[in-house]
Amino acid sequence: MGPKPSNQYYLSAYGGDDAADENLTLNTNLDPSRHSYLHSPLVDDDAISVHQPQPRRPAHQLSVRRAVEREERAHRGEYGEPFREEEELDDGSSFVSMSKPYGKKAFQADSAQQRIMEELDDAHLDREHVSRPSRGPSMYQRMQFEEEVEDENDTPLRRASIRLKKQLSKRRSRATSNAMRRSVFAPADGGGIRLDAHSEAQIPLQAIGSSDGVNEQLVGGGSGSGGGGGPAFGAGDGDNFRVVHIGNREGNAQYKYKHNRVSTAKYNVLTFLPKFLFEQFSKYANVFFLFTGCIQQISGVSPTSRWTTIVPLLVVLAATAAKELAEDLKRHKSDSEMNRSMARVLFGATFEEKAWRDVEVGDIVRVENKEALPADLVVLSSSEPEGMCYIETSNLDGETNLKVKQALPETATMLTPADVAALKGHLKTELPNDSLYTFEGTLVSEGGRIGFKELPLDPTQVLLRGAILRNTDWIYAVVVFTGHETKLMRNATAAPIKQTNVEKTTNRQIIFLFLILILLAVFSALGSQILTSRNRDQLSYLYLPDGEGAKTFVKNILTFIILYNNLIPISLMVTMEVVKFQQAQLINADMDMYDESSDTPALARTSSLVEELGQVEYIFSDKTGTLTCNIMEFRQCSIGGVMYSDVVEAGKRARVVDGEVVGQYDFSQLRDHIRDSERSALLFEFFQLLATCHTVIPEQGAASSASGEIEYQASSPDEAALVKGAATIGFVFHTRKPRSITVGVAGEDREYEVLNINEFNSTRKRMSAVLRCPDGTIKLYCKGADTVILERLREDGNPHVQTTLKHLEEYATEGLRTLCIAMRDISADEYREWSAMHAKASTTLTNRQQELDRVAEMIERDMCLLGATAIEDKLQDGVPQTIFTLAQAGIKIWVLTGDRQETAINIGYSCKLIQEDFSLIICNETTHWETKEFLQKKLDAIKEGRGSNIDFESLALIIDGRSLDFALEKDVELLFLELATLCKAVICCRVSPLQKALVVKLVKRRKKAILLAIGDGANDVSMIQAAHVGVGISGQEGLQAARSADFAIAQFRYLRKLLLVHGAWSYHRLSKMILFSFYKNITLYITQFWYAIFNVFSGQTVYESWSITFYTVFFTVMPPFAIGVFDQFLNARSLDRYPEMYKMGQQRVFFNARAFWGWAINAFYHSVILFFLGTAILFNDSEHDGLIGGHWVYGVIIYTAVLATVLVKAALITNLWTKWTVVAIPGSLVLWFIFLPVYAVVAPKFRTSTEYDGIIVHIYANPKFWFSIILLPVLCMLRDYSYKYLKRMYYTKAYHVVQEIQKFNIPDYRPRMERFKKAVHKVRLLQRLRRTRGYAFSQNEGGQEKIIRAYDTTIQKPKGY
């Protein structure tokens, strides 16, 4: 099955709103049974509609659900018979078309149908409302941006329409028409599918701008779903759909669909070796040592043993491979756990338990309440009325609202395994893609209880992998996409190979060192060539063949490369890996980041990126489940000017002052007030409203009935919280029927007749219910944002408005979500008149939603304010403090969420991402050019305003998913990035997982900064993998993010210590360890170069070959480990208390090119002192008997002095001394003094090395040896100590001051300033609330009344078996 051609437009009678975005769609058939939406007529003389992007209409336009009802009525003939046309094919058969004939006259024949299609046009636009998550600009829009067409009359769309006319005129010929129909509709007696008169065809069109002829490729004929025969539809590369046989594994086997196994691991058996070697040899040090090890194998070239480089390199690679395998095995284990999860798959007429990995495309599965969906499914039926079900998609798009999905009416009655097993047919679906919000498909029934039908599928029937079934006992569904073809996995990317900034800098310095090494080798070889040719007569004892000068020169270069090769430390890479691994273990073992409630420790899933944690400049965070707990709780309320709270602090308890109540009552006192107080009537009315004015559905399942608790199905978590809150007070809503609800109050059931529901939408910002109470009175109950409720109150009779406003301000300062509660009594006559108007508005054919809103406005007036509610969208513990502290550390935080804009902004205030004095830049544009103009305008205003009194440093950018699509276009992305980076905070709302990754990649590509992404859901995986460092929140229901991340923590607040403490430590430790590793090797091996000058560049080494190897492997390997694992330039408490210290990592203070070359020059300086001064001391090394020590005694003394110097240097740069530091630094020198006599005795006996034979007496008994190893290190360190003193005393850095505070335990006087800041914070917050009031009510728009009218909770739900 080939991918859908990206440069081709398709004519389609089944387009819908999705086709309008993805294709240029031509409707040639009108079919009331298929949801075809026609709009924007372009080719007028042929009555053909070409889809093109339309401006979005507000939510009060006609809703889709009601438009579909009108369409169904048209199909039943209530608006007259549609035009029918019977045509005869060449083979004698005929078919009946519901299509509109060509020509204006025929098109105008049925005005009723025209009205219907205008309604559907409105419905189509309604579905494209801005509150819906954006799918991105359409293909046409993107082409519009790319085409440089100045003439308005010569647009790509116009050229396409002309080409359409030409193509269609050709197709009007009888032969072409018959050939097309035969290819689409196979005769019923020919073994194909018998399609009814409402079938529609898809005709491919030539792409805009294409010079080729008309594409004549057509959809192939259908076949049965049995195992025999070929595919039901064409499977060529040009097809843009695929076929799924329902419950027929044999039929689907021919298509070789993907299995359902999912892997997030970095390696597998086949890719480990190439990927690992590529990653390791991208480190230039390993490439250099491989080169050196190879040339050492050439005989007559190496002055040292041929194995002294290649063996250590193999050890380094083996150790690194073991670490990589251990880390990747953890990922494989996590993947295996997910793939072993069990699902129920239908075989025959019974369901069997199968692992997720064994689920195949076409299988019918049963999913039960609170279970995750194993693949992308099309729902067939459910335990709920009319095949409805509820899913939680916070793991996909970050939205907390439950989504309502609904099966087709034809399949919704299949309530037993036998029913679904009898379903015969196949699905024709779109190809796998990454769009979470679109789906195109058709269910083709081939007999059975449904008959021969072709039923359209849309996103309403599709359930995506990663979602969780909620408030629904069970569903039956057929699998359409599996494994890496699911929409969730298509939004994910392969685990990338990440290289840290420190590694990149190290690689660059290694290149420079290699160039220096080459220069030294060429210089030495040239010196050898010159001196040899000049003194050839005196070197007769050497074999110097004539005519081989060039060959000898090249061999000498290789010899000196080997001699100086350890200028680049071979142990550096393995030391880095081991140090990083130990730093990761310290993160894993940190009890401060252990979450006791979920028994979840912090986990470093990879140790390769620990130092990146100390250099992060941008954090990209999800909202739902990352910053919030996704739990709504009814916390407080204000009723008649009196505050009530679930928990009241001792200092806030209610008391009466001057006849007025001051403070808060708790909920237990509230219950007492309802039973017996002068305010009981008002309190009763308030909670009666909460228990009745909603669209919640109660449910008592098996689990809940045992405990006596009721579970509430609610598309809005806010509504569920309010109903639960009313239940805790004693107003228990427990029964819903299509026309009434029952509430238990004080042991008595009260039944309310639900007359009307005025639904919530983003324009109204409120909902209301008209109820007939048990006493026969009719009441309007309304709840919504304070801004819309207060202006609809009656002028008199509301004495508590100002008090309630003060309470709302107090709730808002605590970050609570608030709603105002109001009601009014309605007379029977008034209701009778209003009901008639409402009925008329609900059946109008034009602007229905506008009319419904207008009618609701007529009754939602002159209300009485009862009070307000405060719901806590519970933040994770410590989130505000963490965000505030990270901001102090210079880290910019961007929130990328799929949730609604208002909710995201309120959470931004609650968690201190947005401060009260911030100015919000809100971008909600609908076109490319509007977005570009908006961003440019705001950016110019900021640039022009600099230097004025306006504070442009307190800016926050809010942008929705639709605008973000345009902002990520190539000609706009730099504007967006520049504006966003000027802001202190950025919130991108209603964004898809792919958009999250694109935003991260944009900043990563354009800014030289380290990025961290953190999230908890599968929708965050692509963002996490795109960033330099990915952190997953574990301990929640969805662990996909934690499995794919580099680090996993249980709560967001642990990010504070992970970055400010462990990150800062890791960066500082690793920087110091790398610099010291280069220093110690340069110091030793430059002395080789100085020695070469004195031995006529003969290539003779001053040190014994194995001693050179042991220098790096044994005698100087422990100090870097001690520094890299245990050193602390500041302790954890100081780093947390002074987050500004983190900025040193962002500014690369400890590791940069300047620091590297400073250490390198210092090493050169030390090598000069050690070699030349040491040579001067040992110039006359004659002993008491007149003998001299010789070459190897001289070499050992210089070697020991070098070793002592680098160990003293390690001691000088160490900030924290532990027992391991003592073992590493003084212990290394002790190890050398023990090793030397043992090696000098043992090695000659085994003929391993004879150089040290008999030299011990001449070393330890020589006073010049002891004098040299004491004097030379002291002279070297004199400059280093003086420089350190001057830098601390006269060029003080911020961390030097904090070190002094830490050392002398100086008191911190900042708490007094913190209290002052809190007072200012509260004043500014109140000013903001008075200036602009918002709302934070999260509710699905439209369709809720139809859902509740379908429920009767007194009827037993089907068991599904």
mmCIF file of N, CA, C and O in Angstrom, residues 223-255:
data_model
loop_
_atom_site.group_PDB
_atom_site.id
_atom_site.type_symbol
_atom_site.label_atom_id
_atom_site.label_comp_id
_atom_site.label_asym_id
_atom_site.label_seq_id
_atom_site.Cartn_x
_atom_site.Cartn_y
_atom_site.Cartn_z
ATOM 1 N N SER A 223 -14.511 -6.783 -3.469
ATOM 2 C CA SER A 223 -14.720 -8.219 -3.404
ATOM 3 C C SER A 223 -15.151 -8.567 -2.015
ATOM 4 O O SER A 223 -15.139 -7.758 -1.128
ATOM 5 N N GLY A 224 -15.506 -9.801 -1.807
ATOM 6 C CA GLY A 224 -15.963 -10.228 -0.502
ATOM 7 C C GLY A 224 -14.868 -10.211 0.505
ATOM 8 O O GLY A 224 -13.713 -10.065 0.224
ATOM 9 N N SER A 225 -15.258 -10.417 1.744
ATOM 10 C CA SER A 225 -14.297 -10.398 2.836
ATOM 11 C C SER A 225 -13.766 -11.755 3.162
ATOM 12 O O SER A 225 -13.081 -11.936 4.126
ATOM 13 N N GLY A 226 -14.066 -12.745 2.390
ATOM 14 C CA GLY A 226 -13.567 -14.069 2.675
ATOM 15 C C GLY A 226 -12.097 -14.163 2.459
ATOM 16 O O GLY A 226 -11.426 -13.313 1.929
ATOM 17 N N GLY A 227 -11.558 -15.308 2.878
ATOM 18 C CA GLY A 227 -10.127 -15.477 2.766
ATOM 19 C C GLY A 227 -9.672 -15.621 1.351
ATOM 20 O O GLY A 227 -8.563 -15.301 1.004
ATOM 21 N N GLY A 228 -10.493 -16.157 0.453
ATOM 22 C CA GLY A 228 -10.055 -16.346 -0.912
ATOM 23 C C GLY A 228 -10.172 -15.095 -1.724
ATOM 24 O O GLY A 228 -10.774 -14.113 -1.376
ATOM 25 N N GLY A 229 -9.590 -15.159 -2.918
ATOM 26 C CA GLY A 229 -9.681 -14.024 -3.818
ATOM 27 C C GLY A 229 -8.687 -12.946 -3.498
ATOM 28 O O GLY A 229 -7.949 -13.001 -2.534
ATOM 29 N N GLY A 230 -8.648 -11.953 -4.355
ATOM 30 C CA GLY A 230 -7.710 -10.860 -4.182
ATOM 31 C C GLY A 230 -8.241 -9.824 -3.237
ATOM 32 O O GLY A 230 -9.273 -9.986 -2.614
ATOM 33 N N PRO A 231 -7.535 -8.724 -3.118
ATOM 34 C CA PRO A 231 -7.954 -7.652 -2.234
ATOM 35 C C PRO A 231 -9.296 -7.101 -2.657
ATOM 36 O O PRO A 231 -9.667 -7.106 -3.818
ATOM 37 N N ALA A 232 -10.039 -6.646 -1.652
ATOM 38 C CA ALA A 232 -11.353 -6.096 -1.943
ATOM 39 C C ALA A 232 -11.245 -4.822 -2.748
ATOM 40 O O ALA A 232 -12.117 -4.492 -3.522
ATOM 41 N N PHE A 233 -10.165 -4.093 -2.548
ATOM 42 C CA PHE A 233 -9.968 -2.862 -3.294
ATOM 43 C C PHE A 233 -8.516 -2.817 -3.745
ATOM 44 O O PHE A 233 -7.682 -3.586 -3.287
ATOM 45 N N GLY A 234 -8.260 -1.882 -4.638
ATOM 46 C CA GLY A 234 -6.907 -1.782 -5.164
ATOM 47 C C GLY A 234 -5.887 -1.566 -4.089
ATOM 48 O O GLY A 234 -6.104 -0.903 -3.118
ATOM 49 N N ALA A 235 -4.728 -2.128 -4.248
ATOM 50 C CA ALA A 235 -3.646 -1.993 -3.267
ATOM 51 C C ALA A 235 -2.391 -1.497 -3.931
ATOM 52 O O ALA A 235 -1.301 -1.778 -3.512
ATOM 53 N N GLY A 236 -2.519 -0.749 -5.004
ATOM 54 C CA GLY A 236 -1.351 -0.214 -5.668
ATOM 55 C C GLY A 236 -0.768 0.950 -4.931
ATOM 56 O O GLY A 236 -1.273 1.447 -3.955
ATOM 57 N N ASP A 237 0.358 1.433 -5.424
ATOM 58 C CA ASP A 237 1.059 2.508 -4.750
ATOM 59 C C ASP A 237 0.279 3.808 -4.791
ATOM 60 O O ASP A 237 0.452 4.678 -3.965
ATOM 61 N N GLY A 238 -0.609 3.940 -5.716
ATOM 62 C CA GLY A 238 -1.348 5.187 -5.819
ATOM 63 C C GLY A 238 -2.576 5.242 -4.948
ATOM 64 O O GLY A 238 -3.237 6.256 -4.889
ATOM 65 N N ASP A 239 -2.986 4.131 -4.273
ATOM 66 C CA ASP A 239 -4.194 4.126 -3.457
ATOM 67 C C ASP A 239 -4.025 5.021 -2.251
ATOM 68 O O ASP A 239 -2.963 5.101 -1.654
ATOM 69 N N ASN A 240 -5.124 5.682 -1.861
ATOM 70 C CA ASN A 240 -5.078 6.527 -0.677
ATOM 71 C C ASN A 240 -5.974 5.967 0.410
ATOM 72 O O ASN A 240 -6.490 6.706 1.229
ATOM 73 N N PHE A 241 -6.191 4.682 0.426
ATOM 74 C CA PHE A 241 -6.984 4.033 1.464
ATOM 75 C C PHE A 241 -6.476 2.611 1.624
ATOM 76 O O PHE A 241 -5.656 2.133 0.847
ATOM 77 N N ARG A 242 -6.959 1.954 2.647
ATOM 78 C CA ARG A 242 -6.641 0.545 2.797
ATOM 79 C C ARG A 242 -7.863 -0.202 3.307
ATOM 80 O O ARG A 242 -8.783 0.396 3.858
ATOM 81 N N VAL A 243 -7.860 -1.509 3.155
ATOM 82 C CA VAL A 243 -9.004 -2.346 3.471
ATOM 83 C C VAL A 243 -8.696 -3.192 4.693
ATOM 84 O O VAL A 243 -7.608 -3.762 4.819
ATOM 85 N N VAL A 244 -9.655 -3.248 5.607
ATOM 86 C CA VAL A 244 -9.530 -4.065 6.818
ATOM 87 C C VAL A 244 -10.733 -4.993 6.884
ATOM 88 O O VAL A 244 -11.874 -4.534 7.033
ATOM 89 N N HIS A 245 -10.517 -6.286 6.745
ATOM 90 C CA HIS A 245 -11.595 -7.261 6.858
ATOM 91 C C HIS A 245 -11.917 -7.472 8.332
ATOM 92 O O HIS A 245 -11.029 -7.756 9.139
ATOM 93 N N ILE A 246 -13.170 -7.371 8.693
ATOM 94 C CA ILE A 246 -13.596 -7.411 10.094
ATOM 95 C C ILE A 246 -13.584 -8.851 10.586
ATOM 96 O O ILE A 246 -14.263 -9.723 10.032
ATOM 97 N N GLY A 247 -12.803 -9.104 11.641
ATOM 98 C CA GLY A 247 -12.751 -10.424 12.260
ATOM 99 C C GLY A 247 -12.225 -11.513 11.342
ATOM 100 O O GLY A 247 -12.542 -12.690 11.550
ATOM 101 N N ASN A 248 -11.418 -11.167 10.379
ATOM 102 C CA ASN A 248 -10.935 -12.134 9.391
ATOM 103 C C ASN A 248 -9.424 -11.983 9.261
ATOM 104 O O ASN A 248 -8.929 -11.224 8.434
ATOM 105 N N ARG A 249 -8.681 -12.703 10.097
ATOM 106 C CA ARG A 249 -7.230 -12.593 10.075
ATOM 107 C C ARG A 249 -6.640 -13.097 8.750
ATOM 108 O O ARG A 249 -5.656 -12.545 8.256
ATOM 109 N N GLU A 250 -7.242 -14.157 8.187
ATOM 110 C CA GLU A 250 -6.724 -14.697 6.933
ATOM 111 C C GLU A 250 -6.876 -13.674 5.804
ATOM 112 O O GLU A 250 -5.987 -13.509 4.969
ATOM 113 N N GLY A 251 -8.016 -12.984 5.782
ATOM 114 C CA GLY A 251 -8.225 -11.987 4.745
ATOM 115 C C GLY A 251 -7.273 -10.812 4.857
ATOM 116 O O GLY A 251 -6.875 -10.220 3.851
ATOM 117 N N ASN A 252 -6.902 -10.466 6.083
ATOM 118 C CA ASN A 252 -5.992 -9.330 6.280
ATOM 119 C C ASN A 252 -4.528 -9.708 6.127
ATOM 120 O O ASN A 252 -3.675 -8.822 5.993
ATOM 121 N N ALA A 253 -4.216 -11.002 6.170
ATOM 122 C CA ALA A 253 -2.820 -11.435 6.106
ATOM 123 C C ALA A 253 -2.155 -11.015 4.798
ATOM 124 O O ALA A 253 -0.954 -10.750 4.753
ATOM 125 N N GLN A 254 -2.946 -10.955 3.720
ATOM 126 C CA GLN A 254 -2.377 -10.627 2.412
ATOM 127 C C GLN A 254 -1.814 -9.211 2.367
ATOM 128 O O GLN A 254 -0.947 -8.907 1.555
ATOM 129 N N TYR A 255 -2.296 -8.329 3.253
ATOM 130 C CA TYR A 255 -1.838 -6.944 3.221
ATOM 131 C C TYR A 255 -0.583 -6.717 4.062
ATOM 132 O O TYR A 255 0.030 -5.652 3.979
#
